[in-house]
Coordinates of C-alpha atoms and ligand atoms in Angstrom, one line a residue:
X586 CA -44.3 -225.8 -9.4
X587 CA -42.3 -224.0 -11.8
X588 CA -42.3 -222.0 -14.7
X589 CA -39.7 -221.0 -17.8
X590 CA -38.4 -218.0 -17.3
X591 CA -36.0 -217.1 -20.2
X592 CA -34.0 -218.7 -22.9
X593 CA -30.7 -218.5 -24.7
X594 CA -28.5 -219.3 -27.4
X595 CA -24.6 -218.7 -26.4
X596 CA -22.7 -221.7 -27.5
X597 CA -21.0 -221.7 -31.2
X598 CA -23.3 -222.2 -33.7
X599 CA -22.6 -226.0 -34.6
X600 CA -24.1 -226.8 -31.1
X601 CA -27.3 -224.1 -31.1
X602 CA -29.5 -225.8 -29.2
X603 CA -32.5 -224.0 -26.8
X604 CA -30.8 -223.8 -23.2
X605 CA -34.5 -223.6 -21.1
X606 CA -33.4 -221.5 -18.2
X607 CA -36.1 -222.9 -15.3
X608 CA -36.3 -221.5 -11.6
X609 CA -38.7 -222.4 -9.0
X610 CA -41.7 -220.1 -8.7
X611 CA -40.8 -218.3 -5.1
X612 CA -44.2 -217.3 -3.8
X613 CA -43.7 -214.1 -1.4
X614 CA -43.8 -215.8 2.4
X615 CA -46.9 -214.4 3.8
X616 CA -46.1 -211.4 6.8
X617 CA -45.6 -212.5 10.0
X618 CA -47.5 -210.3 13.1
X619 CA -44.6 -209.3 15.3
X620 CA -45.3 -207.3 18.4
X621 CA -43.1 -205.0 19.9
X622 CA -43.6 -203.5 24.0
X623 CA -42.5 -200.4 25.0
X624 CA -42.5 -199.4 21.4
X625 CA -41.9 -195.8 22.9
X626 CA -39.0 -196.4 24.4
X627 CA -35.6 -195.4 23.2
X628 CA -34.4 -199.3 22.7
X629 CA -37.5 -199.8 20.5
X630 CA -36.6 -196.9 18.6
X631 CA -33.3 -199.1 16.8
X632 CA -35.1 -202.2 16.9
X633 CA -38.0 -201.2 15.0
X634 CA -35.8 -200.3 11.8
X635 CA -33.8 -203.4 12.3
X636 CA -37.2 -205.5 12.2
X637 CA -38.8 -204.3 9.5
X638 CA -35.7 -203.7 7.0
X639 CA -35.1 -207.4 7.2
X640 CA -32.1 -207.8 9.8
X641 CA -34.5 -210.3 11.7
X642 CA -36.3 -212.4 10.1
X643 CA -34.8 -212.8 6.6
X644 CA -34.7 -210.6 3.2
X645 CA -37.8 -212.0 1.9
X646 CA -40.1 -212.4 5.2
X647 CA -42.9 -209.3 5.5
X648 CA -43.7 -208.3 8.8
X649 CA -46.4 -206.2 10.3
X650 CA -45.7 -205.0 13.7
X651 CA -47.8 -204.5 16.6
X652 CA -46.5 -201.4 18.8
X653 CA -47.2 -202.0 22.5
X654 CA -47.0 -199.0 24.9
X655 CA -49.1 -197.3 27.6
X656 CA -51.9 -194.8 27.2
X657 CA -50.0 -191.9 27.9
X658 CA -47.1 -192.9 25.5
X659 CA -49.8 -193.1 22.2
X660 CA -49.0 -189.2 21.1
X661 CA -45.4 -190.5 20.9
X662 CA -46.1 -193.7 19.3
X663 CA -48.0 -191.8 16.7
X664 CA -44.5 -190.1 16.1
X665 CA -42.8 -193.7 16.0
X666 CA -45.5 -195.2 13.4
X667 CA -45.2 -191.7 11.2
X668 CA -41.4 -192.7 11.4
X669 CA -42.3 -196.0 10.4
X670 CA -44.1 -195.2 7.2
X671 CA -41.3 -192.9 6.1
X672 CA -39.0 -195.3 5.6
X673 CA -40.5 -196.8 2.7
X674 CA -39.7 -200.3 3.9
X675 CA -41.2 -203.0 1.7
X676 CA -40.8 -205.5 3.5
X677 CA -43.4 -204.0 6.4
X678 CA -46.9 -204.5 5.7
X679 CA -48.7 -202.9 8.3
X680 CA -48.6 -201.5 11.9
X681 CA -50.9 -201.6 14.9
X682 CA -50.3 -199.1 17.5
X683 CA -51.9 -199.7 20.9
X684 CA -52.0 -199.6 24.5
X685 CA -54.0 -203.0 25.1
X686 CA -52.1 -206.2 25.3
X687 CA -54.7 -208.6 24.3
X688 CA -54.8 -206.1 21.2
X689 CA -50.8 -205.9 20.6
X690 CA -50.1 -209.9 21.0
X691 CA -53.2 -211.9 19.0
X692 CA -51.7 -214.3 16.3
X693 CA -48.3 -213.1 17.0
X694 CA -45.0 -214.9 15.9
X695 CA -42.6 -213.5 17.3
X696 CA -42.6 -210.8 20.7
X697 CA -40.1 -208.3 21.7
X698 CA -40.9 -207.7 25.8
X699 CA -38.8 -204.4 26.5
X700 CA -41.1 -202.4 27.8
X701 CA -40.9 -202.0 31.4
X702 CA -40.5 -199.7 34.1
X703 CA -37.4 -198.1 34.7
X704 CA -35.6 -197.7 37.6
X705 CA -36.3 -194.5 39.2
X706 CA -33.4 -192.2 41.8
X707 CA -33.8 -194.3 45.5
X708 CA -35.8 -196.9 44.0
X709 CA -34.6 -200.4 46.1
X710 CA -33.8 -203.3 43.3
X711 CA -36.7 -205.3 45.0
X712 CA -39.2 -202.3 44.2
X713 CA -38.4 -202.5 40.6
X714 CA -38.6 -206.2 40.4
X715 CA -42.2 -206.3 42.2
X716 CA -43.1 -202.8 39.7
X717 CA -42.1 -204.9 36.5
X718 CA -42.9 -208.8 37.7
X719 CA -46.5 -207.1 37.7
X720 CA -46.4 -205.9 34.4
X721 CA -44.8 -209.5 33.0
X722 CA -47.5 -211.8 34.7
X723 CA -50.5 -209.1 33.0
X724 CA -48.2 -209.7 30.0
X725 CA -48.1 -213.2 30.1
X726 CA -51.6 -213.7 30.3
X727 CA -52.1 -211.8 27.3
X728 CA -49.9 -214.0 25.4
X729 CA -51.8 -216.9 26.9
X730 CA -55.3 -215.8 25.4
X731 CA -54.4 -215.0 22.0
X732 CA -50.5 -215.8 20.9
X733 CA -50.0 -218.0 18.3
X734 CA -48.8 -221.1 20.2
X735 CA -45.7 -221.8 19.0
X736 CA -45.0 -217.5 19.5
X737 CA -41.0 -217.0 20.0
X738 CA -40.4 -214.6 23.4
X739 CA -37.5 -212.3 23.9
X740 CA -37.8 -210.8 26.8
X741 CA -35.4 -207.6 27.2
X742 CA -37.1 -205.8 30.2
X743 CA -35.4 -206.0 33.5
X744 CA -35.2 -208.1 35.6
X745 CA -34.8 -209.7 32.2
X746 CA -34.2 -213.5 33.4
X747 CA -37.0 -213.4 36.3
X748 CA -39.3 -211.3 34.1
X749 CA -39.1 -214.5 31.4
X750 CA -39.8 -217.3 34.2
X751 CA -43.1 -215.1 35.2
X752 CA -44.6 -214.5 32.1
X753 CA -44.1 -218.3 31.1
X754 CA -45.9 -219.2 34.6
X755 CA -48.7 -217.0 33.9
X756 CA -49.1 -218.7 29.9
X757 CA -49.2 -222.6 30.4
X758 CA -50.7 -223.1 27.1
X759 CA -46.8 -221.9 25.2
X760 CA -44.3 -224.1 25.7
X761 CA -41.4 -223.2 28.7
X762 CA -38.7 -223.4 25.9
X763 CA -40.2 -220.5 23.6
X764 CA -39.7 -218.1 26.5
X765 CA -36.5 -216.6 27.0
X766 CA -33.7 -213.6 28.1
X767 CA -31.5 -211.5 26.5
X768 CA -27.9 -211.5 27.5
X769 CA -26.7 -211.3 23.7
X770 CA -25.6 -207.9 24.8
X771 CA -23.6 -208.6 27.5
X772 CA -22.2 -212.1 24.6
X773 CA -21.6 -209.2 21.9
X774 CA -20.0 -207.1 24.6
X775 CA -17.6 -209.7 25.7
X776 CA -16.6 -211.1 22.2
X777 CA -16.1 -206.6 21.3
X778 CA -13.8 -206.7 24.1
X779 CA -11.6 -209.8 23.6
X780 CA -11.4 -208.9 19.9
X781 CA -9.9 -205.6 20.6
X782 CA -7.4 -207.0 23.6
X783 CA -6.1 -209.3 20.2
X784 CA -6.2 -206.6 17.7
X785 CA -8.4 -208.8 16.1
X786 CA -11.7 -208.4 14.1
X787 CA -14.6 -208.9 16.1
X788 CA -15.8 -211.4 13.8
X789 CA -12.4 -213.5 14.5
X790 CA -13.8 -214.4 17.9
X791 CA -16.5 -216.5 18.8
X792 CA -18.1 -219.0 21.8
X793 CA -17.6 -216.6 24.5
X794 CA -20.2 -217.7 27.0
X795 CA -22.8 -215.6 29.5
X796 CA -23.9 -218.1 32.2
X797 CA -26.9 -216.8 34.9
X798 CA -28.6 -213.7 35.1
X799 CA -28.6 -210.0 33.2
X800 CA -26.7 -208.7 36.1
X801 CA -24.0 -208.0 37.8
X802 CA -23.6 -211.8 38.7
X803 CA -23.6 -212.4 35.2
X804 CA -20.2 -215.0 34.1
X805 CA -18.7 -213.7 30.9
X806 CA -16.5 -217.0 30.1
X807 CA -13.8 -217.2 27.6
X808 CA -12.6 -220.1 28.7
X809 CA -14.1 -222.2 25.6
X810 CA -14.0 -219.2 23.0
X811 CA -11.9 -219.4 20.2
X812 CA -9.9 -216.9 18.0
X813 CA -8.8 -217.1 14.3
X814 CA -5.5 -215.2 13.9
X815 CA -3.5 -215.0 10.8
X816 CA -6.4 -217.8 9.3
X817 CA -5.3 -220.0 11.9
X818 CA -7.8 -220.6 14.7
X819 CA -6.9 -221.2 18.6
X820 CA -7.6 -220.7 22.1
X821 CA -9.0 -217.0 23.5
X822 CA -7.2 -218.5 26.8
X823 CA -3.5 -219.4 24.9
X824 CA -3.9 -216.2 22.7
X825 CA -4.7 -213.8 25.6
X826 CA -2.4 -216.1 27.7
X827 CA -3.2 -213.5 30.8
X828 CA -5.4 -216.0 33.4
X829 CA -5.9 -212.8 35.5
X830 CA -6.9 -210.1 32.8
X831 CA -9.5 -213.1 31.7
X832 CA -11.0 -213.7 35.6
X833 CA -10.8 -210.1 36.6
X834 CA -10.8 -207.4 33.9
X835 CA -12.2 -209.2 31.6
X836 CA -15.3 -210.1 33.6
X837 CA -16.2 -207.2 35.4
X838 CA -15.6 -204.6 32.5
X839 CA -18.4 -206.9 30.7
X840 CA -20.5 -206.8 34.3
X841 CA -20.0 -203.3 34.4
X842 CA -20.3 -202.0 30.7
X843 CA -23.9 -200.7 31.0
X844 CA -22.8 -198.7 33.7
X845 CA -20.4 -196.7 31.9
X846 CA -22.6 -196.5 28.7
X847 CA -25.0 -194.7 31.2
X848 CA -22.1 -192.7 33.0
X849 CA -20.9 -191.2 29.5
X850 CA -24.2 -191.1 27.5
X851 CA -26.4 -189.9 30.5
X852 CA -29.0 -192.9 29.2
X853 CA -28.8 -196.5 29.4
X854 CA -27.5 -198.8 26.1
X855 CA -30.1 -198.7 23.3
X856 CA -28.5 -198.9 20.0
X857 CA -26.6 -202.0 20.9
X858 CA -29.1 -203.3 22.9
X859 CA -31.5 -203.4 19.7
X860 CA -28.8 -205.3 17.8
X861 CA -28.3 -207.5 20.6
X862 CA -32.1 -208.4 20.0
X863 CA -32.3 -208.3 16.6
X864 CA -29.0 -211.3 16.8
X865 CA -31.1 -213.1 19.4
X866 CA -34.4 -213.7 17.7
X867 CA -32.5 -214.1 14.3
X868 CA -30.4 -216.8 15.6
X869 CA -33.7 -218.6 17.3
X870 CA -35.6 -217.9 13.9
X871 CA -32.9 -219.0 11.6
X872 CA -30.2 -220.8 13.3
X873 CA -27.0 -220.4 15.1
X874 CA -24.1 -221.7 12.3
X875 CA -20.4 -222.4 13.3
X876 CA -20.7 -220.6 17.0
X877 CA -22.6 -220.8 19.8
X878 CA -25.1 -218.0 21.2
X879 CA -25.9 -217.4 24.8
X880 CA -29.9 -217.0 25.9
X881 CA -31.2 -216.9 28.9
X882 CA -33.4 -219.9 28.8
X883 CA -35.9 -222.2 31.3
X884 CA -32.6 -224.3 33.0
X885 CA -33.0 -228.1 33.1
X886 CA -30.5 -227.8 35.9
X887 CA -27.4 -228.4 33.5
X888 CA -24.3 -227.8 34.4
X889 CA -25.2 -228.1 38.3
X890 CA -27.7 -225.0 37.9
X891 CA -30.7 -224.6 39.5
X892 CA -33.5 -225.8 37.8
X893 CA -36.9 -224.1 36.3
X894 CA -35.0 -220.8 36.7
X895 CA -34.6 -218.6 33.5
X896 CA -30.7 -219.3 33.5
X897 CA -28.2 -218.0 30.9
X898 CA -26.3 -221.0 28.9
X899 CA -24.2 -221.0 25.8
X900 CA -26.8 -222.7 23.0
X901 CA -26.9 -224.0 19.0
X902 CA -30.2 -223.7 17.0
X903 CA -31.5 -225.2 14.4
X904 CA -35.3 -225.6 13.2
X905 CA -36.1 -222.7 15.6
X906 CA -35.2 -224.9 18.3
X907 CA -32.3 -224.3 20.5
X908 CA -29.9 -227.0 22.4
X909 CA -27.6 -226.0 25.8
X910 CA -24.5 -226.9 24.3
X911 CA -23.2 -230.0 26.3
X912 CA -20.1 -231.5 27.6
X913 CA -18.1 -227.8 28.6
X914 CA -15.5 -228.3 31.2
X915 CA -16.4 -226.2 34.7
X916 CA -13.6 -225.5 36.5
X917 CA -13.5 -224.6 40.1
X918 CA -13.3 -220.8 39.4
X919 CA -16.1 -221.2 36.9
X920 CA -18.2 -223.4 39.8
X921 CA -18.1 -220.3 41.9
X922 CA -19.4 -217.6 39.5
X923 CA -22.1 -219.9 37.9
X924 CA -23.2 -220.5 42.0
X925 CA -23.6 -217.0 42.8
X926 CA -25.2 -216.7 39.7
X927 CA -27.9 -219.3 40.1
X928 CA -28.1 -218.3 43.8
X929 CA -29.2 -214.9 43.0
X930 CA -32.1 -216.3 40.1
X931 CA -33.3 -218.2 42.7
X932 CA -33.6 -214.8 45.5
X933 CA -35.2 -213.3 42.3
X934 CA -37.7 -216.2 41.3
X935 CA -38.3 -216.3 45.1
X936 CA -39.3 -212.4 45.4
X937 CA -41.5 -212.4 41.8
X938 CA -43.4 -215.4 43.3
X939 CA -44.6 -213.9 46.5
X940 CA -45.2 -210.5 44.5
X941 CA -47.5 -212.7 42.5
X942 CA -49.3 -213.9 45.2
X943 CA -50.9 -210.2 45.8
Ligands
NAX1460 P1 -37.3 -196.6 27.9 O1 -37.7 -196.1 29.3 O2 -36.8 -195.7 26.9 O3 -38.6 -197.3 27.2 C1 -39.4 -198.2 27.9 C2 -40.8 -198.1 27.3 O4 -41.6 -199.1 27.9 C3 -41.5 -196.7 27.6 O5 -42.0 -196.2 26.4 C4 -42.6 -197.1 28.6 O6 -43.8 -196.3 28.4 C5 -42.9 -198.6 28.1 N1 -43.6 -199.3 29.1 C6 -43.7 -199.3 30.4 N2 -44.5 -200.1 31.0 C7 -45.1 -200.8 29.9 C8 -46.1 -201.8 29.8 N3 -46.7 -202.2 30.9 N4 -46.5 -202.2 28.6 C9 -45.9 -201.7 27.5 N5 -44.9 -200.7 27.5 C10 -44.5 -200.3 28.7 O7 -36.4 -197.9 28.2 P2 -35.4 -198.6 27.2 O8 -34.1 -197.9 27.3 O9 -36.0 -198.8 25.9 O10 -35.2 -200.0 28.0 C11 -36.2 -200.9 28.1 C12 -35.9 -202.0 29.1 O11 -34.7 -202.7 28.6 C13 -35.5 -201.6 30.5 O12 -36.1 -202.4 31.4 C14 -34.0 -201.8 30.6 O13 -33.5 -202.0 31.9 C15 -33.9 -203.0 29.7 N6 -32.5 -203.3 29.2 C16 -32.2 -204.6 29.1 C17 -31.0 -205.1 28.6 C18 -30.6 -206.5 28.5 O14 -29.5 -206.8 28.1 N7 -31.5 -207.5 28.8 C19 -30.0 -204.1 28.1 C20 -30.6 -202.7 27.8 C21 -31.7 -202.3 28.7 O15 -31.0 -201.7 29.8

């Protein structure tokens, strides 16, 4: 359909003719229900804004957001929606605070799982992975009952990877492929760092690769980025053209990088861990263009990786489906890191199963 919407007469006179102006009739996109966990937390507090001004889902998509948190966190979710309503965003349409997840996640389209416990002084690793593997099965349960079916899952809370393989175990009826990880942070701290080793923008670099698991196993990989310098594009690998700065320094100040966020903040990454998701889900809702985006995602055992782990590959998207980019060249050093790597997904998966099992 389409309707006139103006009219003019600018040419000379001799030619004055009716110039019918016509433009489709855009009907506003109806909202989309978005859900949120751990909408208390201090990660949720950037993402929020980022969601509901229009960073995520497009200019012209309305949202209304469902706010997951626990009982005791509702006084300071209160606080959060207030916040909320104060920006006089017109592009949010409503919001749904609450502690029940069958509540937070019916009919929704898109889920944000950061909420999770964090890890207290002493705690082992494996006590925090059977603390929040708990909370991810409950989760995906929930999702199970009363998602929409084709829901898109981001899951931020750690153990990120293993906390995505158990809540797709626990809701057969959404497809394996719409549940994934975030490791966008750890892309978007990688491509920050290469950029400012080149005195480069950071928009200059692209295709830099996480493989495996949101951890210290994680393999930042530069060996397929690219770099455009003086309009001219080329190889990170022949611009850097330092083998050792890109297999030592480069990789473990990317490993490490949380760690010294939390050692000079006093509190973990937030701010760029909310942009991190908001890049995710945008690329899965509206598509990856000229570069590649790395997602932890359920592994088809690509690349000699372990299968039906959630396992971190470089990806492009299109139709809100993403593809593991194919055809990369592994070398032997790259073998190595993407083994230990897959190695540790499968302690993990290994663990979160037999915590199931309780
Ligand atoms: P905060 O402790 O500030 O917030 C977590 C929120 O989750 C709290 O409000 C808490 O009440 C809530 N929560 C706990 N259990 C819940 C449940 N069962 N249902 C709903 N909400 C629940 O942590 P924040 O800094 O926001 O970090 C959140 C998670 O992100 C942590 O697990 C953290 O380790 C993880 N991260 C993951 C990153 C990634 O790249 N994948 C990077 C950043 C971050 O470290």
């Amino acid at each position: 359909m389409s309707r006139v919407v103006g009219t003019h007469t600018c040419r000379p006179a001799a030619h004055r003719e009716a110039i019918i102006v016509v433009r489709p009739v855009v009907r506003p996109a109806e909202p989309i229900k978005v859900v949120v966990t751990g909408a208390a937390g201090q990660i949720a507090y950037s993402l929020l804004y980022q969601i509901a001004s229009g960073a995520v889902f497009g200019p012209d998509q309305p949202v209304y957001l469902h706010l997951l948190d626990i009982a005791p966190m509702m006084g300071v979710l209160e606080g959060v929606v207030m916040e909320l309503a104060d920006c006089a965003l017109p592009l949010l349409t409503g919001v749904l605070p609450t502690a029940n997840p069958e509540e937070a996640f019916k009919d929704v389209a898109a889920a944000f799982l950061v909420g999770a416990m964090p890890r207290k002084e002493g705690m082992e690793r494996k006590d925090l992975l059977a603390a929040n593997v708990r909370i991810f099965k409950e989760q995906g349960q929930a999702l199970d009952k009363v998602a929409r079916k084709d829901v898109k899952i981001l899951v931020v809370g750690n153990p990120a990877n293993t906390n995505a393989l158990i809540c797709s175990k626990y809701a057969p009826s959404i497809p394996k492929e719409n549940f994934t990880a975030m490791t966008r942070l750890d892309q978007n701290r990688a491509q920050s760092q290469l950029a400012a080793k080149l005195g480069v923008p950071v928009k200059d670099v692209k295709n830099v690769i996480i493989w495996g698991n949101h951890s210290s196993t994680q393999f930042p990989d530069a060996s397929n980025a690219a770099v455009k310098i003086g309009g001219v594009e080329k190889p990170v690998t022949a611009a850097v053209n330092d083998d050792e700065y890109l297999k030592s320094t480069f990789v473990t100040t990317v490993q490490k990088r949380g760690a010294a966020v939390i050692a000079a903040r006093k509190m973990s990454s937030a701010l760029s861990a909310a942009k991190a998701a908001s890049d995710h889900m945008r690329d899965w809702f509206l598509g990856t263009t000229d570069r590649w985006a790395s997602m932890g995602v359920i592994s088809d055992g690509s690349y000699g990786t372990p299968r039906d782990v959630v396992f971190s590959f470089p990806v492009t998207i299109s139709g809100g489906k993403w593809k593991i980019v194919e055809g990369l060249t592994i070398t032997d050093f790259a073998r190595q890191m993407l083994d230990a790597t897959g190695k540790e997904l499968l302690e993990e998966k290994q663990d979160a199963l037999d915590v199931c099992k309780d």
